[in-house]
Amino acid sequence: MKGIKRLVFNKWFLYSLAFAGLLVLVSNWRISFFSQAYLYDDVEKVPYNKVCLVLGTSEYLSQGGKNPYFSYRIDAAVELYENNKIDYIIVSGDNGTKYYNEPLKMKKALMKRGVSEKKIYLDYAGFRTLDSVVRAKEIFGQTKITIVSQKFHNQRAVYIAHKKGIEAIGYNAQDVGKRAGFKTRVREVFARVKVMLDLHLLNKQPHFLGEKIYIP
């Protein structure tokens, strides 16, 4: 009897493992395939959109030193601004405590690079990519945006945007070396599975919405 139970358990374990692996593969393939037509590496080829959405990350690494993901996203947003590919920038990120403020850090970095303060809008409730993208529409009233992040992140963000009725393109910031960004890439694999569940099964919404903010 114990042998039969063990056999049944092993079968279910293998089936579950196979299903999980298939879900990971399909989720990653679908997001990569869908988004490829909407992503740009060359600023000269980027179509004009009034508003750019910069997805937040910490300015500094936990072990110390500047976070290259942050720096490269700022670089990319400035490139769009200086090449007249956008007029306004929404910086969206985590402001969960008074000691951690991604949007304000991004705003200051952009202003140091010559972007007018009047052209920058802060979204303090971009706790995750879905929140940032959906709030660009629901709070800031934008149905066409250019999203700025690294390519792997833009793929997911653009997918979310189109599934939420936003005509989004992505401008890919410079990526970080594979060794330095290994943990981030691993997290991204599972983040894509979560997106599929959030969008197509759970119908997840942003943690917070709130009052509308008008961008002229």
Coordinates of N, CA and C in Angstrom, one line a residue:
M1 N 0.8 -1.2 0.0 CA 0.0 0.0 0.0 C 0.9 1.3 0.0
K2 N 1.9 1.2 0.8 CA 2.8 2.4 0.9 C 3.5 2.6 -0.4
G3 N 3.8 1.5 -1.1 CA 4.5 1.6 -2.4 C 3.5 2.3 -3.4
I4 N 2.2 1.9 -3.4 CA 1.3 2.5 -4.3 C 1.1 4.0 -4.1
K5 N 1.0 4.4 -2.8 CA 0.9 5.8 -2.4 C 2.1 6.6 -2.9
R6 N 3.3 6.0 -2.7 CA 4.5 6.7 -3.1 C 4.5 6.8 -4.6
L7 N 4.1 5.8 -5.3 CA 4.0 5.9 -6.8 C 3.1 7.0 -7.3
V8 N 1.9 7.0 -6.7 CA 0.9 8.1 -7.0 C 1.5 9.5 -6.7
F9 N 2.1 9.6 -5.5 CA 2.7 10.9 -5.2 C 3.8 11.3 -6.1
N10 N 4.6 10.4 -6.5 CA 5.7 10.7 -7.5 C 5.2 11.1 -8.8
K11 N 4.1 10.4 -9.2 CA 3.5 10.8 -10.5 C 2.9 12.2 -10.5
W12 N 2.2 12.5 -9.4 CA 1.6 13.9 -9.3 C 2.7 14.9 -9.1
F13 N 3.8 14.6 -8.4 CA 4.9 15.5 -8.3 C 5.5 15.8 -9.7
L14 N 5.7 14.7 -10.5 CA 6.3 14.9 -11.8 C 5.4 15.7 -12.7
Y15 N 4.1 15.4 -12.6 CA 3.1 16.2 -13.4 C 3.1 17.7 -13.0
S16 N 3.1 17.9 -11.7 CA 3.1 19.3 -11.2 C 4.4 20.0 -11.7
L17 N 5.5 19.3 -11.6 CA 6.8 19.9 -12.0 C 6.8 20.2 -13.5
A18 N 6.2 19.3 -14.3 CA 6.2 19.5 -15.8 C 5.2 20.7 -16.1
F19 N 4.1 20.7 -15.4 CA 3.2 21.8 -15.6 C 3.8 23.2 -15.3
A20 N 4.5 23.2 -14.1 CA 5.2 24.5 -13.7 C 6.2 24.9 -14.8
G21 N 7.0 23.9 -15.2 CA 8.0 24.2 -16.2 C 7.4 24.7 -17.5
L22 N 6.3 24.1 -17.9 CA 5.6 24.5 -19.2 C 5.0 25.9 -19.0
L23 N 4.5 26.2 -17.8 CA 3.9 27.6 -17.5 C 5.0 28.6 -17.6
V24 N 6.2 28.3 -17.1 CA 7.3 29.3 -17.2 C 7.7 29.5 -18.6
L25 N 7.8 28.5 -19.4 CA 8.2 28.6 -20.8 C 7.2 29.3 -21.6
V26 N 6.0 29.0 -21.5 CA 4.9 29.6 -22.3 C 4.8 31.1 -21.9
S27 N 4.8 31.4 -20.6 CA 4.7 32.8 -20.1 C 5.8 33.7 -20.7
N28 N 7.0 33.2 -20.6 CA 8.2 33.9 -21.1 C 8.2 34.1 -22.6
W29 N 7.8 33.0 -23.3 CA 7.7 33.1 -24.8 C 6.7 34.0 -25.2
R30 N 5.5 34.0 -24.6 CA 4.4 34.8 -25.1 C 4.7 36.3 -24.9
I31 N 5.3 36.6 -23.7 CA 5.6 38.1 -23.5 C 6.7 38.5 -24.4
S32 N 7.7 37.7 -24.6 CA 8.8 38.1 -25.5 C 8.3 38.3 -27.0
F33 N 7.5 37.3 -27.4 CA 7.0 37.3 -28.8 C 6.1 38.5 -29.0
F34 N 5.1 38.7 -28.1 CA 4.1 39.8 -28.3 C 4.8 41.1 -28.3
S35 N 5.8 41.4 -27.5 CA 6.3 42.7 -27.3 C 7.3 43.1 -28.3
Q36 N 7.8 42.2 -29.1 CA 9.0 42.5 -30.0 C 8.7 43.6 -31.0
A37 N 7.5 43.7 -31.4 CA 7.1 44.7 -32.5 C 7.0 46.1 -31.9
Y38 N 7.1 46.2 -30.5 CA 6.8 47.5 -29.9 C 8.1 48.1 -29.2
L39 N 9.2 47.4 -29.3 CA 10.4 47.8 -28.6 C 11.4 48.5 -29.6
Y40 N 12.2 49.5 -29.0 CA 13.1 50.2 -29.8 C 14.5 50.3 -29.1
D41 N 15.6 50.2 -29.8 CA 16.9 50.4 -29.3 C 17.5 51.7 -29.8
D42 N 17.1 52.2 -30.9 CA 17.6 53.3 -31.6 C 16.7 54.5 -31.4
V43 N 17.1 55.6 -30.7 CA 16.3 56.7 -30.4 C 15.7 57.4 -31.6
E44 N 16.5 57.4 -32.7 CA 16.0 58.0 -33.9 C 14.8 57.3 -34.5
K45 N 14.6 56.1 -34.2 CA 13.5 55.3 -34.8 C 12.3 55.3 -33.9
V46 N 12.4 55.9 -32.7 CA 11.3 55.9 -31.7 C 10.2 56.8 -32.2
P47 N 8.9 56.4 -32.3 CA 7.9 57.3 -32.6 C 7.6 58.3 -31.5
Y48 N 7.0 59.4 -31.8 CA 6.7 60.5 -30.8 C 5.5 60.0 -30.0
N49 N 5.6 60.2 -28.7 CA 4.5 60.1 -27.8 C 4.6 61.3 -26.8
K50 N 3.5 61.8 -26.4 CA 3.6 63.0 -25.5 C 4.3 62.7 -24.2
V51 N 4.0 61.5 -23.7 CA 4.5 61.1 -22.3 C 5.3 59.8 -22.3
C52 N 6.3 59.9 -21.5 CA 7.2 58.8 -21.3 C 7.0 58.3 -19.8
L53 N 7.0 57.0 -19.6 CA 6.9 56.4 -18.3 C 8.2 55.8 -17.9
V54 N 8.9 56.3 -16.9 CA 10.2 55.6 -16.5 C 9.8 54.8 -15.3
L55 N 10.1 53.5 -15.4 CA 9.9 52.5 -14.3 C 11.0 52.6 -13.3
G56 N 10.5 52.6 -12.0 CA 11.5 52.9 -10.9 C 12.3 51.8 -10.5
T57 N 13.4 52.1 -9.9 CA 14.3 51.2 -9.2 C 15.2 52.0 -8.2
S58 N 15.8 51.4 -7.3 CA 16.6 52.1 -6.3 C 17.8 52.8 -7.0
E59 N 18.2 53.9 -6.5 CA 19.3 54.6 -7.0 C 20.7 54.0 -6.7
Y60 N 20.7 53.3 -5.5 CA 21.9 52.7 -5.1 C 21.7 51.2 -4.8
L61 N 22.7 50.4 -5.0 CA 22.7 49.0 -4.7 C 22.7 48.7 -3.2
S62 N 22.1 47.6 -2.7 CA 22.1 47.3 -1.3 C 23.5 47.1 -0.7
Q63 N 24.4 46.6 -1.6 CA 25.8 46.5 -1.1 C 26.7 47.7 -1.3
G64 N 26.1 48.8 -1.8 CA 26.8 50.0 -2.0 C 27.1 50.3 -3.4
G65 N 27.2 51.5 -3.8 CA 27.5 51.9 -5.2 C 26.3 52.2 -5.9
K66 N 26.4 52.9 -7.0 CA 25.3 53.3 -7.9 C 24.7 52.1 -8.6
N67 N 23.4 52.1 -8.7 CA 22.7 51.1 -9.4 C 22.7 51.4 -10.9
P68 N 23.3 50.5 -11.7 CA 23.4 50.8 -13.1 C 22.0 50.8 -13.8
Y69 N 21.1 50.0 -13.3 CA 19.7 50.0 -13.9 C 19.1 51.4 -13.8
F70 N 19.3 52.0 -12.6 CA 18.8 53.4 -12.4 C 19.4 54.4 -13.4
S71 N 20.8 54.4 -13.4 CA 21.5 55.3 -14.2 C 21.2 55.2 -15.7
Y72 N 21.1 53.9 -16.2 CA 20.8 53.7 -17.6 C 19.3 54.1 -18.0
R73 N 18.4 54.0 -17.1 CA 17.0 54.4 -17.3 C 17.0 55.9 -17.4
I74 N 17.7 56.6 -16.6 CA 17.7 58.1 -16.6 C 18.4 58.5 -17.9
D75 N 19.4 57.8 -18.3 CA 20.1 58.1 -19.6 C 19.1 58.0 -20.8
A76 N 18.3 56.9 -20.8 CA 17.4 56.7 -21.9 C 16.3 57.7 -21.9
A77 N 15.8 58.1 -20.7 CA 14.7 59.1 -20.7 C 15.2 60.5 -21.2
V78 N 16.4 60.8 -20.8 CA 17.0 62.1 -21.3 C 17.2 62.0 -22.8
E79 N 17.6 60.9 -23.3 CA 17.8 60.8 -24.8 C 16.5 61.1 -25.5
L80 N 15.4 60.5 -25.0 CA 14.1 60.8 -25.6 C 13.7 62.2 -25.5
Y81 N 13.9 62.8 -24.4 CA 13.6 64.2 -24.1 C 14.4 65.1 -25.0
E82 N 15.7 64.9 -25.1 CA 16.6 65.8 -25.9 C 16.4 65.6 -27.4
N83 N 15.8 64.5 -27.8 CA 15.6 64.2 -29.2 C 14.1 64.5 -29.6
N84 N 13.4 65.2 -28.7 CA 12.0 65.6 -29.0 C 11.1 64.4 -29.3
K85 N 11.3 63.3 -28.6 CA 10.5 62.1 -28.8 C 9.4 62.1 -27.8
I86 N 9.5 62.9 -26.8 CA 8.5 63.0 -25.7 C 8.5 64.5 -25.2
D87 N 7.4 64.9 -24.6 CA 7.3 66.2 -24.0 C 7.3 66.1 -22.4
Y88 N 6.7 65.1 -21.9 CA 6.6 64.9 -20.4 C 7.1 63.6 -20.0
I89 N 7.5 63.5 -18.7 CA 8.0 62.3 -18.1 C 7.3 62.0 -16.8
I90 N 6.7 60.8 -16.7 CA 6.2 60.3 -15.5 C 7.3 59.4 -14.9
V91 N 7.7 59.7 -13.7 CA 8.6 58.8 -13.0 C 7.8 58.0 -11.9
S92 N 7.8 56.7 -12.0 CA 6.9 55.9 -11.2 C 7.7 54.9 -10.4
G93 N 7.5 54.9 -9.1 CA 8.2 53.9 -8.3 C 7.7 53.8 -6.9
D94 N 8.4 53.2 -6.1 CA 8.0 52.8 -4.7 C 8.4 54.0 -3.8
N95 N 7.4 54.4 -3.0 CA 7.6 55.4 -1.9 C 6.9 54.9 -0.7
G96 N 7.2 53.6 -0.4 CA 6.5 52.9 0.7 C 6.8 53.5 2.1
T97 N 7.9 54.2 2.3 CA 8.3 54.9 3.5 C 8.9 56.2 3.2
K98 N 9.0 57.1 4.2 CA 9.5 58.4 4.0 C 11.0 58.3 3.8
Y99 N 11.6 57.2 4.0 CA 13.1 57.0 3.9 C 13.4 56.4 2.5
Y100 N 12.4 56.0 1.7 CA 12.7 55.4 0.4 C 11.7 56.0 -0.6
N101 N 12.3 56.7 -1.6 CA 11.5 57.5 -2.5 C 12.1 57.4 -3.9
E102 N 11.7 56.4 -4.6 CA 12.3 56.2 -6.0 C 11.9 57.4 -6.9
P103 N 10.6 57.8 -7.0 CA 10.2 58.9 -7.9 C 11.0 60.2 -7.7
L104 N 11.2 60.5 -6.4 CA 11.9 61.8 -6.2 C 13.4 61.7 -6.6
K105 N 14.0 60.5 -6.3 CA 15.4 60.3 -6.8 C 15.5 60.4 -8.3
M106 N 14.5 59.9 -9.0 CA 14.5 59.9 -10.5 C 14.3 61.4 -11.0
K107 N 13.4 62.1 -10.3 CA 13.2 63.5 -10.7 C 14.4 64.3 -10.5
K108 N 15.1 64.2 -9.4 CA 16.3 64.9 -9.2 C 17.4 64.6 -10.2
A109 N 17.5 63.3 -10.5 CA 18.5 62.9 -11.5 C 18.2 63.4 -12.9
L110 N 16.9 63.5 -13.2 CA 16.5 64.1 -14.5 C 16.8 65.6 -14.6
M111 N 16.5 66.2 -13.5 CA 16.7 67.7 -13.4 C 18.2 68.0 -13.5
K112 N 19.1 67.2 -12.9 CA 20.5 67.4 -13.1 C 21.0 67.3 -14.5
R113 N 20.2 66.6 -15.3 CA 20.6 66.4 -16.7 C 19.9 67.4 -17.6
G114 N 19.2 68.3 -17.0 CA 18.6 69.4 -17.8 C 17.2 69.3 -18.2
V115 N 16.5 68.3 -17.6 CA 15.0 68.2 -17.9 C 14.3 69.2 -17.0
S116 N 13.4 70.0 -17.5 CA 12.7 71.0 -16.8 C 11.8 70.3 -15.7
E117 N 11.7 70.9 -14.5 CA 10.9 70.4 -13.4 C 9.4 70.3 -13.9
K118 N 9.0 71.3 -14.7 CA 7.6 71.4 -15.1 C 7.2 70.2 -16.0
K119 N 8.2 69.5 -16.6 CA 8.0 68.4 -17.5 C 7.9 67.1 -16.8
I120 N 8.1 67.0 -15.5 CA 8.3 65.8 -14.7 C 7.1 65.6 -13.8
Y121 N 6.4 64.5 -13.9 CA 5.3 64.1 -13.0 C 5.7 62.9 -12.2
L122 N 5.4 63.0 -10.9 CA 5.8 61.9 -10.0 C 4.6 61.0 -9.6
D123 N 4.8 59.7 -9.8 CA 3.8 58.7 -9.3 C 4.4 57.9 -8.2
Y124 N 3.9 58.2 -7.0 CA 4.5 57.6 -5.8 C 4.0 56.2 -5.4
A125 N 3.0 55.7 -6.2 CA 2.4 54.4 -5.9 C 2.7 53.4 -7.0
G126 N 3.9 53.5 -7.6 CA 4.3 52.5 -8.6 C 5.0 51.3 -7.9
F127 N 4.3 50.6 -7.0 CA 4.9 49.6 -6.2 C 5.4 48.4 -7.0
R128 N 4.8 48.2 -8.2 CA 5.2 47.1 -9.1 C 4.9 47.6 -10.5
T129 N 5.3 46.8 -11.5 CA 5.2 47.2 -12.8 C 3.7 47.4 -13.2
L130 N 2.9 46.5 -12.8 CA 1.5 46.6 -13.2 C 0.9 47.9 -12.6
D131 N 1.2 48.3 -11.4 CA 0.7 49.5 -10.8 C 1.1 50.7 -11.6
S132 N 2.4 50.8 -12.0 CA 2.9 51.9 -12.7 C 2.3 52.1 -14.1
V133 N 2.1 51.0 -14.8 CA 1.5 51.0 -16.1 C 0.0 51.4 -16.1
V134 N -0.7 50.7 -15.2 CA -2.2 51.0 -15.2 C -2.4 52.4 -14.6
R135 N -1.6 52.9 -13.7 CA -1.8 54.2 -13.2 C -1.5 55.3 -14.2
A136 N -0.6 55.0 -15.1 CA -0.4 56.0 -16.2 C -1.6 56.3 -17.0
K137 N -2.5 55.3 -17.1 CA -3.8 55.5 -17.7 C -4.9 56.0 -16.8
E138 N -5.0 55.4 -15.7 CA -6.1 55.7 -14.8 C -6.0 57.0 -14.0
I139 N -4.7 57.3 -13.6 CA -4.5 58.5 -12.9 C -4.0 59.7 -13.8
F140 N -3.1 59.4 -14.7 CA -2.5 60.5 -15.5 C -3.2 60.6 -16.9
G141 N -4.2 59.7 -17.2 CA -5.0 59.9 -18.3 C -4.3 59.6 -19.7
Q142 N -3.3 58.8 -19.6 CA -2.5 58.5 -20.9 C -2.9 57.1 -21.5
T143 N -3.3 57.1 -22.7 CA -3.6 55.9 -23.4 C -2.5 55.6 -24.5
K144 N -1.5 56.5 -24.6 CA -0.4 56.2 -25.5 C 0.9 56.7 -24.8
I145 N 1.8 55.8 -24.5 CA 3.0 56.1 -23.8 C 4.2 55.4 -24.3
T146 N 5.4 56.0 -24.0 CA 6.7 55.3 -24.3 C 7.2 54.9 -22.9
I147 N 7.5 53.6 -22.7 CA 8.0 53.1 -21.5 C 9.5 53.0 -21.5
V148 N 10.1 53.4 -20.5 CA 11.6 53.3 -20.4 C 12.0 52.3 -19.3
S149 N 12.8 51.3 -19.7 CA 13.4 50.4 -18.7 C 14.4 49.6 -19.6
Q150 N 15.0 48.6 -19.0 CA 15.8 47.6 -19.7 C 14.9 46.7 -20.6
K151 N 15.4 46.1 -21.6 CA 14.6 45.4 -22.6 C 13.8 44.3 -21.9
F152 N 14.4 43.5 -21.1 CA 13.6 42.4 -20.4 C 12.5 42.9 -19.6
H153 N 12.6 44.1 -19.0 CA 11.5 44.7 -18.2 C 10.5 45.3 -19.1
N154 N 11.0 46.0 -20.2 CA 10.1 46.6 -21.1 C 9.1 45.6 -21.8
Q155 N 9.7 44.4 -22.1 CA 8.8 43.4 -22.7 C 7.6 43.1 -21.8
R156 N 7.8 43.0 -20.5 CA 6.7 42.7 -19.6 C 5.8 43.9 -19.5
A157 N 6.4 45.1 -19.3 CA 5.6 46.3 -19.2 C 4.7 46.6 -20.4
V158 N 5.3 46.4 -21.6 CA 4.5 46.7 -22.8 C 3.4 45.6 -22.9
Y159 N 3.6 44.4 -22.6 CA 2.6 43.4 -22.6 C 1.4 43.8 -21.7
I160 N 1.8 44.2 -20.5 CA 0.7 44.6 -19.5 C -0.1 45.8 -20.1
A161 N 0.6 46.8 -20.6 CA 0.0 48.0 -21.2 C -1.0 47.6 -22.2
H162 N -0.7 46.8 -23.2 CA -1.6 46.5 -24.3 C -2.8 45.7 -23.8
K163 N -2.6 44.8 -22.8 CA -3.7 44.1 -22.2 C -4.6 44.9 -21.4
K164 N -4.1 46.1 -21.0 CA -4.9 47.1 -20.2 C -5.4 48.2 -21.1
G165 N -5.3 48.1 -22.4 CA -5.9 49.1 -23.3 C -5.0 50.3 -23.5
I166 N -3.7 50.2 -23.3 CA -2.8 51.3 -23.5 C -1.9 51.0 -24.7
E167 N -1.8 52.0 -25.7 CA -0.9 51.8 -26.8 C 0.5 52.2 -26.4
A168 N 1.2 51.2 -26.0 CA 2.6 51.5 -25.4 C 3.7 51.0 -26.3
I169 N 4.8 51.7 -26.4 CA 6.0 51.2 -27.0 C 7.1 51.3 -25.9
G170 N 8.2 50.6 -26.1 CA 9.2 50.6 -25.1 C 10.5 51.1 -25.7
Y171 N 11.2 52.0 -25.0 CA 12.6 52.4 -25.4 C 13.5 51.7 -24.4
N172 N 14.4 50.9 -25.0 CA 15.2 50.0 -24.1 C 16.5 50.8 -23.6
A173 N 16.5 50.9 -22.3 CA 17.8 51.5 -21.7 C 18.9 50.4 -21.8
Q174 N 20.1 50.9 -21.7 CA 21.3 50.0 -21.8 C 21.1 48.9 -20.7
D175 N 21.4 47.7 -21.1 CA 21.3 46.6 -20.1 C 22.5 46.5 -19.2
V176 N 22.4 45.7 -18.2 CA 23.5 45.5 -17.3 C 24.1 44.1 -17.6
G177 N 25.4 43.9 -17.4 CA 26.1 42.7 -17.7 C 25.4 41.5 -17.1
K178 N 25.5 40.3 -17.8 CA 24.7 39.1 -17.4 C 25.1 38.7 -16.0
R179 N 26.4 38.8 -15.6 CA 26.8 38.4 -14.3 C 26.2 39.3 -13.2
A180 N 26.3 40.6 -13.5 CA 25.8 41.6 -12.5 C 24.3 41.5 -12.4
G181 N 23.6 41.2 -13.5 CA 22.1 41.2 -13.5 C 21.5 39.8 -13.4
F182 N 22.3 38.8 -13.0 CA 21.8 37.4 -13.0 C 20.5 37.3 -12.1
K183 N 20.6 37.8 -10.9 CA 19.5 37.6 -9.9 C 18.2 38.3 -10.5
T184 N 18.4 39.5 -11.1 CA 17.3 40.2 -11.6 C 16.7 39.4 -12.8
R185 N 17.5 38.8 -13.6 CA 16.9 38.0 -14.7 C 16.2 36.8 -14.2
V186 N 16.6 36.2 -13.2 CA 15.9 35.0 -12.6 C 14.6 35.5 -12.1
R187 N 14.6 36.6 -11.3 CA 13.3 37.1 -10.8 C 12.3 37.4 -12.0
E188 N 12.9 37.9 -13.1 CA 12.0 38.3 -14.2 C 11.3 37.1 -14.8
V189 N 12.0 36.0 -14.8 CA 11.3 34.7 -15.3 C 10.0 34.4 -14.6
F190 N 10.1 34.5 -13.3 CA 8.9 34.2 -12.4 C 7.9 35.4 -12.4
A191 N 8.4 36.6 -12.6 CA 7.6 37.8 -12.6 C 6.6 37.7 -13.8
R192 N 7.1 37.1 -14.9 CA 6.3 36.9 -16.1 C 5.2 35.9 -15.9
V193 N 5.4 34.8 -15.1 CA 4.4 33.9 -14.8 C 3.3 34.6 -13.9
K194 N 3.8 35.4 -13.0 CA 2.8 36.1 -12.1 C 2.0 37.1 -12.9
V195 N 2.6 37.7 -14.0 CA 1.8 38.6 -14.8 C 0.7 37.9 -15.5
M196 N 1.0 36.7 -16.0 CA 0.0 35.9 -16.7 C -1.2 35.6 -15.7
L197 N -0.9 35.2 -14.5 CA -1.9 35.0 -13.5 C -2.7 36.2 -13.2
D198 N -1.9 37.3 -12.9 CA -2.6 38.6 -12.5 C -3.5 39.1 -13.6
L199 N -3.1 39.0 -14.9 CA -3.9 39.6 -15.9 C -5.0 38.7 -16.4
H200 N -4.8 37.4 -16.5 CA -5.7 36.5 -17.2 C -6.5 35.6 -16.3
L201 N -6.1 35.6 -15.0 CA -6.9 34.8 -14.0 C -7.4 35.6 -12.9
L202 N -6.5 36.4 -12.3 CA -6.9 37.1 -11.0 C -7.4 38.5 -11.3
N203 N -7.2 39.0 -12.4 CA -7.6 40.4 -12.8 C -7.2 41.4 -11.7
K204 N -5.9 41.3 -11.4 CA -5.3 42.2 -10.3 C -5.3 43.7 -10.8
Q205 N -5.6 44.6 -9.8 CA -5.6 46.0 -10.0 C -4.5 46.6 -9.2
P206 N -4.1 47.9 -9.5 CA -3.1 48.6 -8.7 C -3.5 48.6 -7.2
H207 N -2.5 48.7 -6.3 CA -2.8 48.8 -4.9 C -3.6 50.0 -4.6
F208 N -3.2 51.1 -5.2 CA -3.9 52.4 -5.0 C -4.2 53.1 -6.3
L209 N -5.3 53.8 -6.4 CA -5.6 54.7 -7.5 C -5.6 56.1 -6.9
G210 N -6.8 56.8 -6.9 CA -6.8 58.1 -6.3 C -7.2 59.2 -7.3
E211 N -6.9 60.4 -7.0 CA -7.4 61.5 -7.8 C -6.6 61.6 -9.1
K212 N -7.3 62.1 -10.2 CA -6.7 62.3 -11.5 C -5.6 63.4 -11.5
I213 N -4.6 63.2 -12.2 CA -3.6 64.2 -12.4 C -3.5 64.6 -13.9
Y214 N -3.7 65.9 -14.2 CA -3.8 66.3 -15.6 C -2.4 66.6 -16.1
I215 N -2.1 66.1 -17.3 CA -0.9 66.4 -18.0 C -1.3 67.2 -19.3
P216 N -0.9 68.4 -19.4 CA -1.4 69.3 -20.5 C -1.0 68.7 -21.9

